[in-house]
């Protein structure tokens, strides 16, 4: 019997889960309500569910907010806004082939 994992959401947590599943060879599917990755960080996403606003910034630094195996770029602001966070999640997705 082959089991498949279902990951709900392609935001930061869903993408991190997908990366670990892929790394471990566990089959999975990611379901995202919107048409692309980013979840809450996709400003004005087409799912209508994003709560971010235009001037939002992370309340933790880029050095503490990135994934351990894939740090945020040093050229991002110390406290990235939603454009950088979305860019980071898109790069992460591409880097790991998710």
PDB file of C-alpha atoms in Angstrom:
ATOM      1  CA  UNK A   1       0.000   0.000   0.000  1.00  0.00           C
ATOM      2  CA  UNK A   2       1.444   3.343  -1.036  1.00  0.00           C
ATOM      3  CA  UNK A   3       0.612   6.275   1.222  1.00  0.00           C
ATOM      4  CA  UNK A   4       0.621   9.863   0.068  1.00  0.00           C
ATOM      5  CA  UNK A   5       0.751  12.902   2.341  1.00  0.00           C
ATOM      6  CA  UNK A   6      -1.506  15.907   1.839  1.00  0.00           C
ATOM      7  CA  UNK A   7      -0.013  19.310   2.680  1.00  0.00           C
ATOM      8  CA  UNK A   8      -2.602  22.046   3.091  1.00  0.00           C
ATOM      9  CA  UNK A   9      -1.297  25.437   2.012  1.00  0.00           C
ATOM     10  CA  UNK A  10       1.721  26.620   0.042  1.00  0.00           C
ATOM     11  CA  UNK A  11       2.764  29.301   2.486  1.00  0.00           C
ATOM     12  CA  UNK A  12       5.914  29.192   4.585  1.00  0.00           C
ATOM     13  CA  UNK A  13       4.894  26.195   6.725  1.00  0.00           C
ATOM     14  CA  UNK A  14       3.431  24.192   3.858  1.00  0.00           C
ATOM     15  CA  UNK A  15       6.518  24.717   1.708  1.00  0.00           C
ATOM     16  CA  UNK A  16       8.848  23.759   4.559  1.00  0.00           C
ATOM     17  CA  UNK A  17       6.802  20.596   5.099  1.00  0.00           C
ATOM     18  CA  UNK A  18       6.924  19.795   1.388  1.00  0.00           C
ATOM     19  CA  UNK A  19      10.699  20.258   1.310  1.00  0.00           C
ATOM     20  CA  UNK A  20      11.214  17.807   4.178  1.00  0.00           C
ATOM     21  CA  UNK A  21       8.833  15.270   2.637  1.00  0.00           C
ATOM     22  CA  UNK A  22      10.652  15.502  -0.680  1.00  0.00           C
ATOM     23  CA  UNK A  23      14.037  15.188   1.021  1.00  0.00           C
ATOM     24  CA  UNK A  24      12.842  12.014   2.748  1.00  0.00           C
ATOM     25  CA  UNK A  25      11.300  10.533  -0.392  1.00  0.00           C
ATOM     26  CA  UNK A  26       7.754  10.633   0.955  1.00  0.00           C
ATOM     27  CA  UNK A  27       5.146  11.217  -1.785  1.00  0.00           C
ATOM     28  CA  UNK A  28       2.968  14.269  -1.228  1.00  0.00           C
ATOM     29  CA  UNK A  29       0.582  16.743  -2.806  1.00  0.00           C
ATOM     30  CA  UNK A  30       0.346  20.403  -1.816  1.00  0.00           C
ATOM     31  CA  UNK A  31      -3.060  22.072  -1.977  1.00  0.00           C
ATOM     32  CA  UNK A  32      -3.204  25.864  -2.054  1.00  0.00           C
ATOM     33  CA  UNK A  33      -6.410  27.864  -2.276  1.00  0.00           C
ATOM     34  CA  UNK A  34      -4.705  30.514  -4.394  1.00  0.00           C
ATOM     35  CA  UNK A  35      -3.169  30.013  -7.817  1.00  0.00           C
ATOM     36  CA  UNK A  36       0.464  30.228  -6.670  1.00  0.00           C
ATOM     37  CA  UNK A  37       2.764  29.788  -3.667  1.00  0.00           C
ATOM     38  CA  UNK A  38       3.093  32.319  -0.886  1.00  0.00           C
ATOM     39  CA  UNK A  39      -0.055  31.929   1.169  1.00  0.00           C
ATOM     40  CA  UNK A  40      -0.489  34.971   3.402  1.00  0.00           C
ATOM     41  CA  UNK A  41       2.598  36.611   1.892  1.00  0.00           C
ATOM     42  CA  UNK A  42       1.056  36.915  -1.588  1.00  0.00           C
ATOM     43  CA  UNK A  43      -0.340  40.446  -1.242  1.00  0.00           C
ATOM     44  CA  UNK A  44      -3.816  40.698  -2.799  1.00  0.00           C
ATOM     45  CA  UNK A  45      -3.749  36.992  -3.655  1.00  0.00           C
ATOM     46  CA  UNK A  46      -6.478  35.709  -5.922  1.00  0.00           C
ATOM     47  CA  UNK A  47      -7.935  33.496  -3.178  1.00  0.00           C
ATOM     48  CA  UNK A  48      -8.936  36.632  -1.282  1.00  0.00           C
ATOM     49  CA  UNK A  49      -7.504  35.225   1.946  1.00  0.00           C
ATOM     50  CA  UNK A  50      -4.313  37.226   2.466  1.00  0.00           C
ATOM     51  CA  UNK A  51      -4.288  39.379   5.563  1.00  0.00           C
ATOM     52  CA  UNK A  52      -1.084  41.256   4.706  1.00  0.00           C
ATOM     53  CA  UNK A  53      -1.225  44.949   3.957  1.00  0.00           C
ATOM     54  CA  UNK A  54       1.027  47.030   1.739  1.00  0.00           C
ATOM     55  CA  UNK A  55       3.392  48.341   4.428  1.00  0.00           C
ATOM     56  CA  UNK A  56       3.727  45.132   6.495  1.00  0.00           C
ATOM     57  CA  UNK A  57       7.193  43.987   7.573  1.00  0.00           C
ATOM     58  CA  UNK A  58       8.308  40.888   9.448  1.00  0.00           C
ATOM     59  CA  UNK A  59       8.707  41.451  13.172  1.00  0.00           C
ATOM     60  CA  UNK A  60      11.744  39.163  13.210  1.00  0.00           C
ATOM     61  CA  UNK A  61      14.940  39.775  11.295  1.00  0.00           C
ATOM     62  CA  UNK A  62      15.790  38.172   7.958  1.00  0.00           C
ATOM     63  CA  UNK A  63      18.602  36.262   9.693  1.00  0.00           C
ATOM     64  CA  UNK A  64      16.171  34.671  12.152  1.00  0.00           C
ATOM     65  CA  UNK A  65      13.232  34.290   9.751  1.00  0.00           C
ATOM     66  CA  UNK A  66      14.774  32.224   6.971  1.00  0.00           C
ATOM     67  CA  UNK A  67      14.791  28.452   6.799  1.00  0.00           C
ATOM     68  CA  UNK A  68      17.967  26.910   8.271  1.00  0.00           C
ATOM     69  CA  UNK A  69      19.018  25.232   5.004  1.00  0.00           C
ATOM     70  CA  UNK A  70      18.076  28.237   2.877  1.00  0.00           C
ATOM     71  CA  UNK A  71      18.800  31.610   4.545  1.00  0.00           C
ATOM     72  CA  UNK A  72      17.258  34.826   3.325  1.00  0.00           C
ATOM     73  CA  UNK A  73      19.472  36.879   1.004  1.00  0.00           C
ATOM     74  CA  UNK A  74      21.703  39.418   2.759  1.00  0.00           C
ATOM     75  CA  UNK A  75      20.541  42.151   0.383  1.00  0.00           C
ATOM     76  CA  UNK A  76      17.005  41.997   1.841  1.00  0.00           C
ATOM     77  CA  UNK A  77      16.141  44.674   4.407  1.00  0.00           C
ATOM     78  CA  UNK A  78      16.825  43.669   8.017  1.00  0.00           C
ATOM     79  CA  UNK A  79      13.051  43.350   8.494  1.00  0.00           C
ATOM     80  CA  UNK A  80      11.713  42.252   5.092  1.00  0.00           C
ATOM     81  CA  UNK A  81       8.322  43.327   3.813  1.00  0.00           C
ATOM     82  CA  UNK A  82       5.816  41.217   1.937  1.00  0.00           C
ATOM     83  CA  UNK A  83       7.535  41.628  -1.469  1.00  0.00           C
ATOM     84  CA  UNK A  84      10.782  40.148  -0.128  1.00  0.00           C
ATOM     85  CA  UNK A  85       8.997  37.415   1.807  1.00  0.00           C
ATOM     86  CA  UNK A  86       7.077  36.353  -1.284  1.00  0.00           C
ATOM     87  CA  UNK A  87      10.248  36.481  -3.376  1.00  0.00           C
ATOM     88  CA  UNK A  88      11.987  34.333  -0.768  1.00  0.00           C
ATOM     89  CA  UNK A  89       9.212  31.728  -0.790  1.00  0.00           C
ATOM     90  CA  UNK A  90       9.207  31.633  -4.596  1.00  0.00           C
ATOM     91  CA  UNK A  91      13.003  31.189  -4.643  1.00  0.00           C
ATOM     92  CA  UNK A  92      12.750  28.472  -2.018  1.00  0.00           C
ATOM     93  CA  UNK A  93      10.130  26.671  -4.097  1.00  0.00           C
ATOM     94  CA  UNK A  94      12.324  26.856  -7.205  1.00  0.00           C
ATOM     95  CA  UNK A  95      15.495  25.883  -5.340  1.00  0.00           C
ATOM     96  CA  UNK A  96      13.947  22.692  -3.968  1.00  0.00           C
ATOM     97  CA  UNK A  97      11.810  21.935  -7.030  1.00  0.00           C
ATOM     98  CA  UNK A  98       8.556  21.995  -5.111  1.00  0.00           C
TER      99      UNK A  98
END
